[in-house]
PDB file of C-alpha atoms in Angstrom:
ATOM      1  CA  UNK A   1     -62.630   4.736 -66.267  1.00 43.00           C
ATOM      2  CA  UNK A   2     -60.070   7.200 -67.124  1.00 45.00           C
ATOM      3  CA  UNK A   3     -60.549   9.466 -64.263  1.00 44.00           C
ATOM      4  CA  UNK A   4     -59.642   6.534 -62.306  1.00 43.00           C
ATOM      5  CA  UNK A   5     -56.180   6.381 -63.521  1.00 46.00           C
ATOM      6  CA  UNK A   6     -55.097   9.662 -61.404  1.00 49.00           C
ATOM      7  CA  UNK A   7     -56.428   8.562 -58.182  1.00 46.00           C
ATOM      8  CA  UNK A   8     -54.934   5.182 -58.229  1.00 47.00           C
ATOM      9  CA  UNK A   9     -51.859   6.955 -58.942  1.00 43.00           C
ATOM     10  CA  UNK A  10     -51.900   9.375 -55.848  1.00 39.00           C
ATOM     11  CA  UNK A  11     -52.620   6.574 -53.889  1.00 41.00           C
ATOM     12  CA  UNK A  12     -49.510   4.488 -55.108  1.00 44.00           C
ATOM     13  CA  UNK A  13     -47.558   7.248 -54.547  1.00 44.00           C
ATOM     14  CA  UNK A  14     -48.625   7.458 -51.135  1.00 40.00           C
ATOM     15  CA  UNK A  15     -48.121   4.090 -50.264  1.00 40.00           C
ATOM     16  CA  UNK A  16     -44.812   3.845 -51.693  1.00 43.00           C
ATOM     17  CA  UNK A  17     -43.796   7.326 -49.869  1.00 42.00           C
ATOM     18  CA  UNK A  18     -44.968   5.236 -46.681  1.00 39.00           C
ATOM     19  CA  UNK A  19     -42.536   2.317 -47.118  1.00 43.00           C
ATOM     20  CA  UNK A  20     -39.960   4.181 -47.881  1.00 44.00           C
ATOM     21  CA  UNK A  21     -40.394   6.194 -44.693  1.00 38.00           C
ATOM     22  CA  UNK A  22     -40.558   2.518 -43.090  1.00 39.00           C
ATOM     23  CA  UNK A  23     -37.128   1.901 -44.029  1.00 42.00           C
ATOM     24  CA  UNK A  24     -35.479   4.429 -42.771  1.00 38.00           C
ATOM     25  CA  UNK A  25     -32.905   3.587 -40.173  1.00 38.00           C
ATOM     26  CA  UNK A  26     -33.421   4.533 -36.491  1.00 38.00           C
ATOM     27  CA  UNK A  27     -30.563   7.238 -34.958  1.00 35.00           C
ATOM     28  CA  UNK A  28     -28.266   5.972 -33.120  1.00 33.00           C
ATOM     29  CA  UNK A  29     -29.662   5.260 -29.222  1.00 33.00           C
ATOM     30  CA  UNK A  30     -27.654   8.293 -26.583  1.00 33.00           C
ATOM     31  CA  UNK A  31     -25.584   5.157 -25.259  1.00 33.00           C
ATOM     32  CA  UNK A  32     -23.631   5.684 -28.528  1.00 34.00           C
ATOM     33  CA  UNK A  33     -23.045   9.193 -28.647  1.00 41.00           C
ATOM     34  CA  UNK A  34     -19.323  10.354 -27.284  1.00 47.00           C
ATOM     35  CA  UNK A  35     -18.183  13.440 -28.829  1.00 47.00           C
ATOM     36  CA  UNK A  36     -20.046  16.511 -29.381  1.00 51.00           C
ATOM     37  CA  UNK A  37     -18.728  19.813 -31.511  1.00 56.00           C
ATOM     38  CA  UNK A  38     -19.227  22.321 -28.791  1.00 80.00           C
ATOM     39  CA  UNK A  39     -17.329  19.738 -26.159  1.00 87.00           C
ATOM     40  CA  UNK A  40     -13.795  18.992 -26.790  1.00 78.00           C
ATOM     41  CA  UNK A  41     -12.336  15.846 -25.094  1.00 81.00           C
ATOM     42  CA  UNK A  42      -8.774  15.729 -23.980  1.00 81.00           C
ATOM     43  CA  UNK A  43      -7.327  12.457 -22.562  1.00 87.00           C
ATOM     44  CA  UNK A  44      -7.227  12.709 -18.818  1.00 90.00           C
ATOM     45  CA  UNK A  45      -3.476  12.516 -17.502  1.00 88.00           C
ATOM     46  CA  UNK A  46      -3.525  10.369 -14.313  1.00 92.00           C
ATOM     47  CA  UNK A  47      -0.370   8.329 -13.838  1.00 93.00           C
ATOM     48  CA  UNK A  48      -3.336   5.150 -12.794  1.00 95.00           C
ATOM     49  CA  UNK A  49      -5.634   5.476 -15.820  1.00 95.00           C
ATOM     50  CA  UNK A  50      -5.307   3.523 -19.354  1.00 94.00           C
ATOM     51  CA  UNK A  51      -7.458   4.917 -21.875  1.00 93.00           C
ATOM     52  CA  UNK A  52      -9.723   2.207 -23.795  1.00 92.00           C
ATOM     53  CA  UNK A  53     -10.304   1.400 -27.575  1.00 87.00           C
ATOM     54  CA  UNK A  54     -13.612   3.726 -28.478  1.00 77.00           C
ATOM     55  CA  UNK A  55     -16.646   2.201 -26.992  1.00 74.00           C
ATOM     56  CA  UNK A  56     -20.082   2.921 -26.701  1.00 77.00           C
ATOM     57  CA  UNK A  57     -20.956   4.051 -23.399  1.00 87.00           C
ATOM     58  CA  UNK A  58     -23.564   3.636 -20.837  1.00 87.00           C
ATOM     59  CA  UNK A  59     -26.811   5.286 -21.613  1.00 84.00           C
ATOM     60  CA  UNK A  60     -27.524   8.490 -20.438  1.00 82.00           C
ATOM     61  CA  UNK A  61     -23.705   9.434 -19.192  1.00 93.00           C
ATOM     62  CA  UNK A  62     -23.565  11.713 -22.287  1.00 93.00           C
ATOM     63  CA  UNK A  63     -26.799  14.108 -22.042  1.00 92.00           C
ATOM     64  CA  UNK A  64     -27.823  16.932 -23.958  1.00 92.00           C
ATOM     65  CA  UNK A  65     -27.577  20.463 -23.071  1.00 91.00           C
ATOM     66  CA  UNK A  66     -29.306  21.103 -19.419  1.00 92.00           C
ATOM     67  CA  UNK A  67     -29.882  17.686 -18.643  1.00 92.00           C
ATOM     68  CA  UNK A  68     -26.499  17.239 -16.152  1.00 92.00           C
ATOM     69  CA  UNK A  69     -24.320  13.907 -16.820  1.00 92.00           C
ATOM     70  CA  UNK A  70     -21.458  14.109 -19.236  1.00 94.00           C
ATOM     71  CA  UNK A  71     -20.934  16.883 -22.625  1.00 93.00           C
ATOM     72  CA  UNK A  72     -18.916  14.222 -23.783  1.00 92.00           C
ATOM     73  CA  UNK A  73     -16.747  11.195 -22.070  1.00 93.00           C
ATOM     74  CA  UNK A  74     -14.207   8.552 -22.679  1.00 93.00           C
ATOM     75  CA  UNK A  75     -13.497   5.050 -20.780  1.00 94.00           C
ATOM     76  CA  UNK A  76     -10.987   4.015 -19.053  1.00 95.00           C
ATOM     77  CA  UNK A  77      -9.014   1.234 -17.090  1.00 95.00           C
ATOM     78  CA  UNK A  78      -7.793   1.797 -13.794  1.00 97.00           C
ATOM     79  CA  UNK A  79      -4.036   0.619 -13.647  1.00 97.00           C
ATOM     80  CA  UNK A  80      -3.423   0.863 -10.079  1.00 97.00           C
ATOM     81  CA  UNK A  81      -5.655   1.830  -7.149  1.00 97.00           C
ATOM     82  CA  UNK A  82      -6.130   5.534  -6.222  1.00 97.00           C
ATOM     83  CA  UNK A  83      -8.266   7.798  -4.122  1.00 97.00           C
ATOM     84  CA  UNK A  84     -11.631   9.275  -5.434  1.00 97.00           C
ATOM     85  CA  UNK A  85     -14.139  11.410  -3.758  1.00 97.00           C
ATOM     86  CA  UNK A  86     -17.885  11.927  -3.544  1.00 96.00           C
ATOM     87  CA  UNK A  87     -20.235  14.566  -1.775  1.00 95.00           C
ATOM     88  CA  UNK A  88     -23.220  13.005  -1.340  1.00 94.00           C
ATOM     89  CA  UNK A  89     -27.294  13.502   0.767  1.00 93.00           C
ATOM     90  CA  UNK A  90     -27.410  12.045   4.264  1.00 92.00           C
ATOM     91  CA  UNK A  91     -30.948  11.841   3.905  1.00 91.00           C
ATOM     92  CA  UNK A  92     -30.603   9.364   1.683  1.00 87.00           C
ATOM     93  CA  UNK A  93     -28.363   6.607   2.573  1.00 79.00           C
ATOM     94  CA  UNK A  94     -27.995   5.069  -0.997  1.00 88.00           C
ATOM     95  CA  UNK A  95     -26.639   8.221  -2.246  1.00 93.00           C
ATOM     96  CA  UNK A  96     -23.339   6.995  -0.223  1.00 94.00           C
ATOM     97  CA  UNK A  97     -22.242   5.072  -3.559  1.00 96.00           C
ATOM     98  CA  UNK A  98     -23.935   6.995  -6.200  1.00 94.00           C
ATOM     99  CA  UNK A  99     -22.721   7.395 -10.058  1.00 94.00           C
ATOM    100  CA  UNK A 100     -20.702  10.541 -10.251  1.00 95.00           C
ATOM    101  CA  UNK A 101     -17.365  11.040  -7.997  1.00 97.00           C
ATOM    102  CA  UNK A 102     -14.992  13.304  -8.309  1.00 95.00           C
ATOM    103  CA  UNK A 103     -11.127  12.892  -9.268  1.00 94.00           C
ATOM    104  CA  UNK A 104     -10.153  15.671  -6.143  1.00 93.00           C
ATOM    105  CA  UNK A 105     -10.987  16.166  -3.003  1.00 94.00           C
ATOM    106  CA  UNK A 106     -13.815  19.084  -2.627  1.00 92.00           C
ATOM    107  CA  UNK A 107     -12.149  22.341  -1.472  1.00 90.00           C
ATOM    108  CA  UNK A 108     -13.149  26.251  -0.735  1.00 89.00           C
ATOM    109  CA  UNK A 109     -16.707  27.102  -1.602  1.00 90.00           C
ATOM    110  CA  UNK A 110     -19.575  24.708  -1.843  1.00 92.00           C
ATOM    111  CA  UNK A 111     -21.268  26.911  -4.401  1.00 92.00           C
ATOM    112  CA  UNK A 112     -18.164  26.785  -6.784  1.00 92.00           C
ATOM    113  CA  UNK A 113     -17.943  22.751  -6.408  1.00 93.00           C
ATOM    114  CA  UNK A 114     -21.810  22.337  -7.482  1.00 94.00           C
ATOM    115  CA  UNK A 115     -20.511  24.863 -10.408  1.00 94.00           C
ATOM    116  CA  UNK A 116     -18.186  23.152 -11.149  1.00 93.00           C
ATOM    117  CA  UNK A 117     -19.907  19.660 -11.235  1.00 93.00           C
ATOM    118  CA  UNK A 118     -23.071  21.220 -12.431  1.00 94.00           C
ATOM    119  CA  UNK A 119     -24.985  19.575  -8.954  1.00 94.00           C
ATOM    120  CA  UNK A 120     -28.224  21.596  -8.468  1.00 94.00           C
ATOM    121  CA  UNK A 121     -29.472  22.519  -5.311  1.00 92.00           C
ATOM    122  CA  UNK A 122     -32.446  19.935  -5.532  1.00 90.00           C
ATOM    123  CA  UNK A 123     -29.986  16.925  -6.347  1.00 89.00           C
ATOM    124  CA  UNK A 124     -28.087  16.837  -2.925  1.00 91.00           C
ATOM    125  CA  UNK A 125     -27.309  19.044   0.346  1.00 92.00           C
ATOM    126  CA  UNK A 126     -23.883  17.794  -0.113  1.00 93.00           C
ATOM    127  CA  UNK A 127     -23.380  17.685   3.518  1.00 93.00           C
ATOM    128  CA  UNK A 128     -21.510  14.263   3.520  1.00 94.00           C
ATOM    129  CA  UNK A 129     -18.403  13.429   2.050  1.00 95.00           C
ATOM    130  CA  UNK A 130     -16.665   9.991   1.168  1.00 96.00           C
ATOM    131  CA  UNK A 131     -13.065   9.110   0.595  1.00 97.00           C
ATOM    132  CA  UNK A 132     -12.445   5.336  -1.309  1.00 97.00           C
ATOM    133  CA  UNK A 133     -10.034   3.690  -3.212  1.00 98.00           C
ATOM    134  CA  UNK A 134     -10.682   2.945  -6.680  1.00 98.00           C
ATOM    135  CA  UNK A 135      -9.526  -0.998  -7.152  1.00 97.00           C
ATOM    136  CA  UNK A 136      -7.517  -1.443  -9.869  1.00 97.00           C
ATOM    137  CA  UNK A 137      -8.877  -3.525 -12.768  1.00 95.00           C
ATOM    138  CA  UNK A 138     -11.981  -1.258 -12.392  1.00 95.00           C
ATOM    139  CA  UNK A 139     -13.329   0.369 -15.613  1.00 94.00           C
ATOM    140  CA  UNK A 140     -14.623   4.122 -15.502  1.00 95.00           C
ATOM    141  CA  UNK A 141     -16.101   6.909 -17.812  1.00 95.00           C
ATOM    142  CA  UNK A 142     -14.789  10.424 -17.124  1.00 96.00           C
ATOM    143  CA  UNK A 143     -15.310  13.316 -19.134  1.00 94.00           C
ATOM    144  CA  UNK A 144     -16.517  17.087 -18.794  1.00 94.00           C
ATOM    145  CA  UNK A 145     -20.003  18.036 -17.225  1.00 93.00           C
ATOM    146  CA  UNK A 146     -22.664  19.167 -19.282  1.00 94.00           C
ATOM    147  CA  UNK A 147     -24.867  22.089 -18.659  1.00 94.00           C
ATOM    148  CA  UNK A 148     -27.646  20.941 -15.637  1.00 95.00           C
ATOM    149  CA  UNK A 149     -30.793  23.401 -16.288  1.00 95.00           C
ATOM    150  CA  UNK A 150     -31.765  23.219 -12.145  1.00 94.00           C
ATOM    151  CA  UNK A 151     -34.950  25.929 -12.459  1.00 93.00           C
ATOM    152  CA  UNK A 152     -36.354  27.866 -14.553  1.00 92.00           C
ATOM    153  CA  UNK A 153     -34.288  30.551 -12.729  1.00 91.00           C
ATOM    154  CA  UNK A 154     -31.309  29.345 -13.149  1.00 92.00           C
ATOM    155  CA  UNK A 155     -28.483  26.872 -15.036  1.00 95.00           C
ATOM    156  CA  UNK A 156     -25.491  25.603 -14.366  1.00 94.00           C
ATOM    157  CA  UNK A 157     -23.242  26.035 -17.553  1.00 94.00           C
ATOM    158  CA  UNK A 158     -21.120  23.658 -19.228  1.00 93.00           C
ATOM    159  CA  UNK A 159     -17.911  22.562 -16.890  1.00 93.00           C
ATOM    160  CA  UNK A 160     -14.401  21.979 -18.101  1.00 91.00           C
ATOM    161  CA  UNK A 161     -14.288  20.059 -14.878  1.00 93.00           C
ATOM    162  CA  UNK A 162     -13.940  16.228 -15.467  1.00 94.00           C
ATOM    163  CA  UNK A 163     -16.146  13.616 -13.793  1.00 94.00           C
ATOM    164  CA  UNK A 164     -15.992   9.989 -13.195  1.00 96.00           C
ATOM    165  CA  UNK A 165     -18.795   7.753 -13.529  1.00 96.00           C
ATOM    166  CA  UNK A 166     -18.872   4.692 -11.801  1.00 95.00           C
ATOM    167  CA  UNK A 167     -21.869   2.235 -13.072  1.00 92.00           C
ATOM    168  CA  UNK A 168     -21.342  -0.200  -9.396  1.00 93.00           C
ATOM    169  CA  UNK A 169     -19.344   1.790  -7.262  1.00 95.00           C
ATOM    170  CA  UNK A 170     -20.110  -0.041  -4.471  1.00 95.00           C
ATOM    171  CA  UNK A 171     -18.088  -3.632  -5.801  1.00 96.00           C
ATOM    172  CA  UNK A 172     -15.428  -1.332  -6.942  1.00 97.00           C
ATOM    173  CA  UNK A 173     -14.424   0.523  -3.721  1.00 97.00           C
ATOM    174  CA  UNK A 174     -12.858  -0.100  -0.803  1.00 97.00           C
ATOM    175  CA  UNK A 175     -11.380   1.774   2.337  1.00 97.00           C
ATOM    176  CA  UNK A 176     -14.547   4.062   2.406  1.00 96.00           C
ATOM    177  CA  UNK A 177     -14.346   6.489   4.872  1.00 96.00           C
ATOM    178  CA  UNK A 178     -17.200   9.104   6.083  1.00 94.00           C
ATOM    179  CA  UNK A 179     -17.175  12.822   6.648  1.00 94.00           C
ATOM    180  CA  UNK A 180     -19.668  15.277   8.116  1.00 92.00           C
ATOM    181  CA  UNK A 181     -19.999  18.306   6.555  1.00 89.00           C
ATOM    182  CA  UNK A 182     -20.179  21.257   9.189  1.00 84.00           C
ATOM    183  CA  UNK A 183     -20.341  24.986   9.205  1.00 83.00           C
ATOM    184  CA  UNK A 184     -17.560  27.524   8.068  1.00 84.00           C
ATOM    185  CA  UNK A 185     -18.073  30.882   7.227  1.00 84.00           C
ATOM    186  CA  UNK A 186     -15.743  33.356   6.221  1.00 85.00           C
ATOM    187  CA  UNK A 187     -16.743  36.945   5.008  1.00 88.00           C
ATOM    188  CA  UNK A 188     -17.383  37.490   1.600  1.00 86.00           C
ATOM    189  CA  UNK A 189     -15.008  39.937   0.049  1.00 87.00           C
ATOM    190  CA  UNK A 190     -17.686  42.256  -1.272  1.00 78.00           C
ATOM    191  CA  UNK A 191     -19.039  42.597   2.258  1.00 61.00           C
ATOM    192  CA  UNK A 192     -15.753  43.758   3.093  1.00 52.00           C
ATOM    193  CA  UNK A 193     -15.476  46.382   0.805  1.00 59.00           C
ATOM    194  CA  UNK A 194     -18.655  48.002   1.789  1.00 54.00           C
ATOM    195  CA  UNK A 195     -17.935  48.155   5.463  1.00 53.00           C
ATOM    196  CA  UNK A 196     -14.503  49.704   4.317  1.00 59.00           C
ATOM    197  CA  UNK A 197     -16.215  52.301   2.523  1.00 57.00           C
ATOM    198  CA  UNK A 198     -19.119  52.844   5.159  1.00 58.00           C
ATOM    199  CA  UNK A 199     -16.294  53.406   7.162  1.00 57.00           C
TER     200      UNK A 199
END
């Protein structure tokens, strides 16, 4: 009966290691998370933008490292409207008024803008472009862009660039207008230096 004793006691042991482990509060869900160590936030200063009380924000905005989105964001309420930008995939027509716009107007190389907004290759073309005003009232997140892992060749690093998310850009927009991208090369400045030398 005695040799009982020990196994009954393993046993209780177990179960009680069990419950405990039952108890144990989940993490909190990504929709939470809004600051990371390795991403400082800085208020945005735009003369239209209020920032909020801390929030949580919408899920997935703030990723983890090579997933795209946001390294870390903040909301904000728009004060008065303003101009916002987008480059976006013809081939698909509901990537007009997609989630992430941009506070400037694309300029200079396309390769530096997807850099800059961590946009991989198999995301968009980005051979459209739309101009809208951001009504005022509207609420956005904007923040830096996290790292986008695009290949196994290759990833876009972490951006000090900011980003606005819009969750229904669509209902807050209006004046939209359209642009085709089209073809402009200019030499690159390595080129130049080797038909310099060549010469």
């Amino acid at each position: 009966m005695n040799k009982l004793i020990p196994a009954r006691c393993v046993i209780a042991a177990f179960l009680a290691a069990l419950a405990g482990c039952s108890q144990t509060p989940p993490s909190a869900p990504p929709a939470q998370v809004n600051a990371t160590s390795s991403c400082p936030l800085t208020v945005v200063e735009h003369p239209d933008l209020e920032v909020l009380p801390a929030q949580s924000l919408p899920e997935d905005v703030v990723a983890a490292s090579g997933q795209g989105g946001l390294c870390n964001a903040r909301s904000y309420k728009v004060t008065r409207d303003f101009t916002i930008w987008r480059a976006w995939n013809s081939t698909y027509e509901g990537s007009k008024f997609g989630k992430w716009w941009s506070l400037e107007k694309p300029t200079g190389l396309v390769a530096q803008y997807r850099t800059e907004l961590n946009i991989c290759p198999k995301y968009s073309p980005l051979d459209m472009l739309v101009r809208c005003t951001l009504k005022a009232g509207s609420q956005v997140v904007i923040g830096p862009g996290q790292s986008a892992q695009c290949s196994d060749y290759f990833t876009y690093p972490q951006s000090d660039t900011n980003q606005l998310y819009l969750a229904n850009a669509e209902q807050v927009t209006m004046n939209c207008t359209t642009f085709y991208g089209e073809f402009s090369w200019r030499e690159a400045p390595s080129q130049a230096s080797t038909t310099d030398k060549q010469k």
